[in-house]
């Protein structure tokens, strides 16, 4: 099983870290966690169990989005900074650079498993089945004309995109630019559809920046709606509007299967098994990153990480699989555990 979220190219300078921490310095025996709304439910479950069983305080977990979380994580080292960032994509080179500029150099990457990204609608609505090409033609800001030139996307209904799709208005609610889910959706769904056009695929060789701009830029005319980091809000809106669709993680779909259902993507139903074997096309790894400089000062940090990576939590039969996490395969997990254990025990 192999999934890869490619790291962004290095930027000329690190991003400025403008987000301020909302509270005072945390206690040295209490882990502070920010980041991905997708990883948040898993992290919360582990934190609550850890607080009940370890003798340490329950970690504080905040859902800030992956991008916002990295700004907080990379703000510096010390008791007034966070210890862990949950991430629904791999750290970017620009974020590594930002961290280093603020003294955060010992970043420990912890993969916890896999997740799929779904395009979902209300259980009361008709079943949906789209290709990644359909998704690109529905949501991209610019699309190819018949002669291969790029033009503004004026598709109004799904049937404008593909005659076999319903004649309903394109209305898709999804995550903001700071979200790792959005980053992964752009790469795995939008770009996968984008590069099916020869004229755009050729652009990748001649101008990679232009290619990425075409494939990764969502339209801004109301067809795609930035719904923020609140997946619950998306579910509520889908429940109220049978014509709308929403983008979020499989684990959240699993928790709300009484209200929403997922579309087929490239004729593949999303499922635990399809994500695990790689046949579902919009699948991605999930992570959290540990500030290694805090391993000695925050006494409960290492025990918390050990709980998260334990077989009881994120293993094949672990309690997180009941919440929708797709565990790593046996061979990959063994290799991962060996690496992480050595990093934690340095």
CSV table of C-alpha atoms in Angstrom, one decimal:
chain,number,residue,atom,x,y,z
A,1,UNK,CA,0.0,0.0,0.0
A,2,UNK,CA,1.6,3.2,-1.1
A,3,UNK,CA,0.2,6.7,-1.0
A,4,UNK,CA,2.3,9.9,-1.4
A,5,UNK,CA,1.4,13.5,-0.8
A,6,UNK,CA,4.3,15.4,-2.5
A,7,UNK,CA,6.0,18.1,-0.5
A,8,UNK,CA,5.7,21.6,-1.9
A,9,UNK,CA,8.8,23.2,-3.4
A,10,UNK,CA,10.9,25.4,-1.2
A,11,UNK,CA,9.9,29.1,-1.2
A,12,UNK,CA,12.4,31.9,-1.1
A,13,UNK,CA,11.6,32.8,2.5
A,14,UNK,CA,9.8,31.3,5.4
A,15,UNK,CA,6.2,32.3,6.0
A,16,UNK,CA,5.7,34.8,8.7
A,17,UNK,CA,4.1,33.3,11.8
A,18,UNK,CA,1.3,35.7,12.8
A,19,UNK,CA,-1.1,33.5,14.7
A,20,UNK,CA,-1.0,34.0,18.5
A,21,UNK,CA,-1.6,31.3,21.0
A,22,UNK,CA,-5.0,31.8,22.7
A,23,UNK,CA,-3.9,30.9,26.2
A,24,UNK,CA,-1.1,31.2,28.7
A,25,UNK,CA,1.8,28.8,29.0
A,26,UNK,CA,0.7,25.2,29.5
A,27,UNK,CA,1.7,23.1,32.4
A,28,UNK,CA,4.8,21.1,31.8
A,29,UNK,CA,3.0,17.8,32.2
A,30,UNK,CA,0.1,18.6,29.8
A,31,UNK,CA,0.5,18.2,26.1
A,32,UNK,CA,-0.8,20.9,23.8
A,33,UNK,CA,-2.0,19.9,20.3
A,34,UNK,CA,-3.3,21.9,17.4
A,35,UNK,CA,-4.0,21.2,13.7
A,36,UNK,CA,-6.1,19.2,11.3
A,37,UNK,CA,-9.8,18.9,11.7
A,38,UNK,CA,-9.6,15.4,10.1
A,39,UNK,CA,-7.1,14.1,12.7
A,40,UNK,CA,-8.8,16.0,15.5
A,41,UNK,CA,-11.3,13.2,16.4
A,42,UNK,CA,-8.6,10.5,16.5
A,43,UNK,CA,-6.3,12.7,18.6
A,44,UNK,CA,-9.2,13.6,21.0
A,45,UNK,CA,-10.0,9.9,21.6
A,46,UNK,CA,-6.4,9.1,22.4
A,47,UNK,CA,-6.1,12.2,24.6
A,48,UNK,CA,-9.1,11.3,26.6
A,49,UNK,CA,-8.0,7.7,27.1
A,50,UNK,CA,-4.5,8.9,28.0
A,51,UNK,CA,-5.9,11.3,30.6
A,52,UNK,CA,-8.0,8.5,32.2
A,53,UNK,CA,-5.3,5.9,32.3
A,54,UNK,CA,-1.8,7.5,32.4
A,55,UNK,CA,-1.8,9.6,35.6
A,56,UNK,CA,-1.0,12.7,33.5
A,57,UNK,CA,-3.4,15.5,32.6
A,58,UNK,CA,-5.5,15.1,29.5
A,59,UNK,CA,-3.8,16.8,26.5
A,60,UNK,CA,-5.5,19.9,25.2
A,61,UNK,CA,-6.5,19.4,21.5
A,62,UNK,CA,-7.6,22.2,19.3
A,63,UNK,CA,-8.9,22.1,15.7
A,64,UNK,CA,-7.2,24.9,13.8
A,65,UNK,CA,-6.7,23.3,10.4
A,66,UNK,CA,-3.4,21.9,9.2
A,67,UNK,CA,-2.0,25.2,7.8
A,68,UNK,CA,-2.9,27.2,10.8
A,69,UNK,CA,-1.6,24.5,13.1
A,70,UNK,CA,1.8,24.6,11.5
A,71,UNK,CA,2.0,28.3,12.0
A,72,UNK,CA,1.4,27.7,15.7
A,73,UNK,CA,3.7,24.7,15.9
A,74,UNK,CA,6.5,26.6,14.2
A,75,UNK,CA,6.2,29.7,16.3
A,76,UNK,CA,9.1,28.6,18.5
A,77,UNK,CA,10.3,26.4,21.4
A,78,UNK,CA,9.2,26.8,25.0
A,79,UNK,CA,6.3,26.5,27.5
A,80,UNK,CA,4.2,29.1,25.6
A,81,UNK,CA,4.2,27.1,22.4
A,82,UNK,CA,2.4,23.9,21.3
A,83,UNK,CA,3.9,20.4,21.4
A,84,UNK,CA,2.1,18.6,18.6
A,85,UNK,CA,0.6,19.4,15.2
A,86,UNK,CA,-2.1,17.1,13.7
A,87,UNK,CA,-1.8,17.1,9.9
A,88,UNK,CA,-3.9,15.7,7.1
A,89,UNK,CA,-0.9,16.1,4.7
A,90,UNK,CA,2.9,15.9,5.0
A,91,UNK,CA,4.7,18.9,6.2
A,92,UNK,CA,5.8,21.3,3.4
A,93,UNK,CA,9.4,22.4,2.8
A,94,UNK,CA,8.3,26.0,3.5
A,95,UNK,CA,7.0,24.9,6.9
A,96,UNK,CA,10.2,23.1,7.7
A,97,UNK,CA,12.0,26.3,6.9
A,98,UNK,CA,9.6,28.4,9.0
A,99,UNK,CA,10.1,26.1,12.0
A,100,UNK,CA,13.9,26.2,11.6
A,101,UNK,CA,13.8,30.0,11.5
A,102,UNK,CA,12.1,30.0,14.9
A,103,UNK,CA,14.4,27.3,16.5
A,104,UNK,CA,12.2,24.3,15.9
A,105,UNK,CA,14.6,21.9,14.3
A,106,UNK,CA,13.9,18.5,15.8
A,107,UNK,CA,10.6,17.7,14.0
A,108,UNK,CA,9.4,14.1,14.4
A,109,UNK,CA,7.0,12.9,11.8
A,110,UNK,CA,4.5,10.3,13.0
A,111,UNK,CA,2.2,8.6,10.4
A,112,UNK,CA,-0.9,7.3,12.1
A,113,UNK,CA,-2.6,5.6,9.1
A,114,UNK,CA,-4.8,6.5,6.1
A,115,UNK,CA,-8.0,8.2,5.3
A,116,UNK,CA,-10.1,8.8,2.1
A,117,UNK,CA,-11.6,12.1,1.0
A,118,UNK,CA,-15.2,11.8,0.0
A,119,UNK,CA,-17.6,13.8,-2.1
A,120,UNK,CA,-20.9,13.3,-0.2
A,121,UNK,CA,-24.5,14.3,-0.3
A,122,UNK,CA,-27.7,13.8,1.7
A,123,UNK,CA,-29.0,10.3,2.2
A,124,UNK,CA,-32.3,11.7,0.8
A,125,UNK,CA,-30.6,12.8,-2.5
A,126,UNK,CA,-29.9,10.6,-5.5
A,127,UNK,CA,-26.8,8.5,-5.7
A,128,UNK,CA,-23.8,10.3,-7.3
A,129,UNK,CA,-21.0,8.8,-9.4
A,130,UNK,CA,-18.3,11.1,-10.8
A,131,UNK,CA,-14.9,10.8,-12.3
A,132,UNK,CA,-11.9,12.9,-11.3
A,133,UNK,CA,-12.3,14.5,-14.7
A,134,UNK,CA,-15.8,15.5,-13.9
A,135,UNK,CA,-14.7,17.0,-10.6
A,136,UNK,CA,-12.1,19.1,-12.3
A,137,UNK,CA,-14.6,20.3,-15.0
A,138,UNK,CA,-17.1,21.2,-12.2
A,139,UNK,CA,-14.8,23.0,-9.8
A,140,UNK,CA,-11.7,24.4,-11.6
A,141,UNK,CA,-11.6,28.1,-12.2
A,142,UNK,CA,-10.3,27.6,-15.8
A,143,UNK,CA,-10.9,24.6,-18.1
A,144,UNK,CA,-9.8,23.7,-21.6
A,145,UNK,CA,-11.9,24.8,-24.6
A,146,UNK,CA,-12.3,22.6,-27.7
A,147,UNK,CA,-9.1,24.0,-29.1
A,148,UNK,CA,-7.2,23.4,-25.9
A,149,UNK,CA,-7.0,27.0,-24.8
A,150,UNK,CA,-7.9,27.8,-21.3
A,151,UNK,CA,-11.2,29.6,-20.7
A,152,UNK,CA,-13.3,30.6,-17.6
A,153,UNK,CA,-15.4,27.8,-16.3
A,154,UNK,CA,-19.0,28.5,-17.1
A,155,UNK,CA,-20.4,25.1,-16.3
A,156,UNK,CA,-23.6,25.7,-14.2
A,157,UNK,CA,-25.0,22.2,-13.8
A,158,UNK,CA,-23.5,18.8,-13.4
A,159,UNK,CA,-25.1,17.8,-16.8
A,160,UNK,CA,-23.0,20.6,-18.4
A,161,UNK,CA,-20.0,18.7,-17.1
A,162,UNK,CA,-21.2,15.3,-18.2
A,163,UNK,CA,-24.5,14.6,-19.9
A,164,UNK,CA,-25.0,11.4,-17.8
A,165,UNK,CA,-25.0,13.5,-14.6
A,166,UNK,CA,-28.1,15.2,-13.1
A,167,UNK,CA,-29.3,18.6,-14.3
A,168,UNK,CA,-28.8,20.2,-11.0
A,169,UNK,CA,-26.7,23.2,-10.0
A,170,UNK,CA,-23.1,22.6,-9.1
A,171,UNK,CA,-22.8,23.5,-5.4
A,172,UNK,CA,-20.0,21.9,-3.5
A,173,UNK,CA,-19.0,22.8,0.1
A,174,UNK,CA,-15.4,22.2,1.1
A,175,UNK,CA,-12.5,23.1,3.3
A,176,UNK,CA,-10.5,26.4,3.2
A,177,UNK,CA,-7.1,27.0,1.8
A,178,UNK,CA,-5.5,26.3,5.2
A,179,UNK,CA,-6.9,22.8,5.3
A,180,UNK,CA,-4.8,19.7,4.6
A,181,UNK,CA,-7.9,18.1,3.3
A,182,UNK,CA,-8.1,20.7,0.7
A,183,UNK,CA,-4.5,20.3,-0.3
A,184,UNK,CA,-5.0,16.6,-0.7
A,185,UNK,CA,-8.2,17.0,-2.6
A,186,UNK,CA,-6.5,19.4,-5.0
A,187,UNK,CA,-3.6,17.0,-5.7
A,188,UNK,CA,-5.5,13.7,-5.7
A,189,UNK,CA,-8.8,14.7,-7.3
A,190,UNK,CA,-8.5,18.0,-9.1
A,191,UNK,CA,-5.0,17.4,-10.6
A,192,UNK,CA,-5.9,13.8,-11.4
A,193,UNK,CA,-8.7,15.1,-13.6
A,194,UNK,CA,-6.8,18.0,-14.9
A,195,UNK,CA,-3.9,16.0,-16.4
A,196,UNK,CA,-6.3,13.9,-18.4
A,197,UNK,CA,-6.4,16.8,-20.9
A,198,UNK,CA,-3.4,16.6,-23.2
A,199,UNK,CA,-3.0,20.4,-23.5
A,200,UNK,CA,-2.7,20.8,-19.8
A,201,UNK,CA,-0.5,17.7,-19.3
A,202,UNK,CA,1.9,19.2,-21.9
A,203,UNK,CA,2.0,22.4,-19.8
A,204,UNK,CA,3.6,20.4,-16.9
A,205,UNK,CA,6.8,20.0,-18.9
A,206,UNK,CA,7.0,23.5,-20.1
A,207,UNK,CA,5.8,25.5,-17.1
A,208,UNK,CA,5.2,23.6,-13.8
A,209,UNK,CA,3.9,26.7,-12.0
A,210,UNK,CA,1.3,27.4,-14.7
A,211,UNK,CA,0.3,23.8,-14.7
A,212,UNK,CA,-0.2,23.8,-10.9
A,213,UNK,CA,-2.1,27.0,-11.1
A,214,UNK,CA,-4.6,25.5,-13.6
A,215,UNK,CA,-5.0,22.2,-11.8
A,216,UNK,CA,-5.1,23.6,-8.2
A,217,UNK,CA,-7.2,26.8,-8.5
A,218,UNK,CA,-10.9,26.4,-7.5
A,219,UNK,CA,-13.6,28.6,-9.1
A,220,UNK,CA,-14.8,31.5,-7.0
A,221,UNK,CA,-18.3,32.1,-8.5
A,222,UNK,CA,-20.3,30.2,-6.0
A,223,UNK,CA,-20.0,26.7,-7.4
A,224,UNK,CA,-17.4,25.9,-4.8
A,225,UNK,CA,-18.2,27.3,-1.3
A,226,UNK,CA,-15.5,27.6,1.4
A,227,UNK,CA,-17.2,26.1,4.4
A,228,UNK,CA,-14.3,26.6,6.9
A,229,UNK,CA,-12.9,23.9,9.1
A,230,UNK,CA,-16.3,22.9,10.5
A,231,UNK,CA,-17.2,19.5,8.9
A,232,UNK,CA,-20.4,19.4,11.1
A,233,UNK,CA,-21.6,22.6,9.3
A,234,UNK,CA,-21.1,20.9,6.0
A,235,UNK,CA,-23.2,17.9,7.1
A,236,UNK,CA,-26.0,20.2,8.3
A,237,UNK,CA,-26.0,22.1,5.0
A,238,UNK,CA,-26.1,18.8,3.0
A,239,UNK,CA,-29.0,17.7,5.2
A,240,UNK,CA,-30.9,20.9,4.3
A,241,UNK,CA,-30.1,21.0,0.6
A,242,UNK,CA,-30.4,17.8,-1.3
A,243,UNK,CA,-28.6,19.3,-4.4
A,244,UNK,CA,-25.4,20.2,-2.6
A,245,UNK,CA,-22.4,18.1,-2.1
A,246,UNK,CA,-19.6,18.3,0.5
A,247,UNK,CA,-15.9,17.4,0.7
A,248,UNK,CA,-14.5,15.9,3.9
A,249,UNK,CA,-12.7,12.8,5.3
A,250,UNK,CA,-14.0,9.2,5.3
A,251,UNK,CA,-13.8,9.0,9.1
A,252,UNK,CA,-16.3,11.9,9.3
A,253,UNK,CA,-18.6,10.2,6.7
A,254,UNK,CA,-18.4,7.0,8.8
A,255,UNK,CA,-19.6,9.0,11.9
A,256,UNK,CA,-22.5,10.6,10.0
A,257,UNK,CA,-23.7,7.7,7.8
A,258,UNK,CA,-27.2,8.3,9.1
A,259,UNK,CA,-27.3,11.7,7.3
A,260,UNK,CA,-24.9,11.5,4.4
A,261,UNK,CA,-23.5,9.1,1.8
A,262,UNK,CA,-20.5,9.2,-0.5
A,263,UNK,CA,-20.4,9.4,-4.3
A,264,UNK,CA,-18.5,6.8,-6.3
A,265,UNK,CA,-15.2,8.2,-7.7
A,266,UNK,CA,-14.0,6.6,-10.9
A,267,UNK,CA,-16.7,3.9,-10.3
A,268,UNK,CA,-15.1,3.0,-7.0
A,269,UNK,CA,-17.2,3.1,-3.7
A,270,UNK,CA,-15.3,4.4,-0.8
A,271,UNK,CA,-14.8,1.9,1.9
A,272,UNK,CA,-12.3,0.9,4.6
A,273,UNK,CA,-11.0,-1.9,2.3
A,274,UNK,CA,-10.8,0.3,-0.8
A,275,UNK,CA,-8.8,2.9,1.1
A,276,UNK,CA,-6.5,0.3,2.6
A,277,UNK,CA,-5.7,-1.4,-0.7
A,278,UNK,CA,-5.3,1.9,-2.6
A,279,UNK,CA,-8.1,1.3,-5.1
A,280,UNK,CA,-10.1,4.3,-3.9
A,281,UNK,CA,-8.5,7.2,-5.9
A,282,UNK,CA,-8.7,10.0,-3.3
A,283,UNK,CA,-6.8,8.4,-0.4
A,284,UNK,CA,-4.1,10.1,1.7
A,285,UNK,CA,-1.9,9.4,4.8
A,286,UNK,CA,-2.6,11.1,8.1
A,287,UNK,CA,0.1,12.4,10.4
A,288,UNK,CA,1.0,14.2,13.5
A,289,UNK,CA,4.4,16.0,14.1
A,290,UNK,CA,6.1,16.2,17.5
A,291,UNK,CA,8.4,19.0,18.6
A,292,UNK,CA,11.4,17.0,19.7
A,293,UNK,CA,12.8,19.9,21.7
A,294,UNK,CA,9.8,19.4,24.1
A,295,UNK,CA,10.3,15.7,24.8
A,296,UNK,CA,12.3,16.3,28.0
A,297,UNK,CA,10.5,19.4,29.2
A,298,UNK,CA,6.9,18.2,28.7
A,299,UNK,CA,6.9,15.0,30.8
A,300,UNK,CA,3.8,13.5,29.3
A,301,UNK,CA,4.7,14.1,25.7
A,302,UNK,CA,6.6,10.9,25.0
A,303,UNK,CA,4.0,8.7,26.9
A,304,UNK,CA,1.2,10.3,24.9
A,305,UNK,CA,3.0,9.6,21.6
A,306,UNK,CA,3.6,6.0,22.7
A,307,UNK,CA,-0.1,5.6,23.4
A,308,UNK,CA,-1.0,7.0,20.0
A,309,UNK,CA,1.3,4.7,18.1
A,310,UNK,CA,0.5,1.6,20.2
A,311,UNK,CA,-1.2,-1.4,18.6
A,312,UNK,CA,-4.1,-0.9,21.1
A,313,UNK,CA,-4.7,2.6,19.5
A,314,UNK,CA,-3.6,2.7,15.9
A,315,UNK,CA,-2.9,-0.9,15.2
A,316,UNK,CA,-5.0,-3.1,12.9
A,317,UNK,CA,-7.4,-4.0,15.7
A,318,UNK,CA,-6.9,-0.7,17.6
A,319,UNK,CA,-9.7,1.4,19.0
A,320,UNK,CA,-9.1,4.2,16.4
A,321,UNK,CA,-10.1,1.8,13.6
A,322,UNK,CA,-13.6,1.8,15.2
A,323,UNK,CA,-13.6,5.6,14.6
A,324,UNK,CA,-12.7,5.3,10.9
A,325,UNK,CA,-8.9,5.3,10.8
A,326,UNK,CA,-7.4,3.0,8.2
A,327,UNK,CA,-4.4,1.4,9.8
A,328,UNK,CA,-1.1,0.8,8.1
A,329,UNK,CA,-0.3,-2.6,6.7
A,330,UNK,CA,1.7,-4.9,9.0
A,331,UNK,CA,5.1,-4.5,7.1
A,332,UNK,CA,4.8,-0.7,6.8
A,333,UNK,CA,3.8,-0.4,10.5
A,334,UNK,CA,6.7,-2.5,11.7
A,335,UNK,CA,9.2,-0.3,9.7
A,336,UNK,CA,7.5,2.9,11.0
A,337,UNK,CA,7.5,1.8,14.7
A,338,UNK,CA,11.2,1.0,14.5
A,339,UNK,CA,12.0,4.4,13.2
A,340,UNK,CA,9.8,6.3,15.6
A,341,UNK,CA,11.0,4.4,18.6
A,342,UNK,CA,14.6,5.2,17.9
A,343,UNK,CA,13.7,8.9,17.5
A,344,UNK,CA,11.8,9.1,20.8
A,345,UNK,CA,14.6,7.4,22.7
A,346,UNK,CA,17.5,9.5,21.4
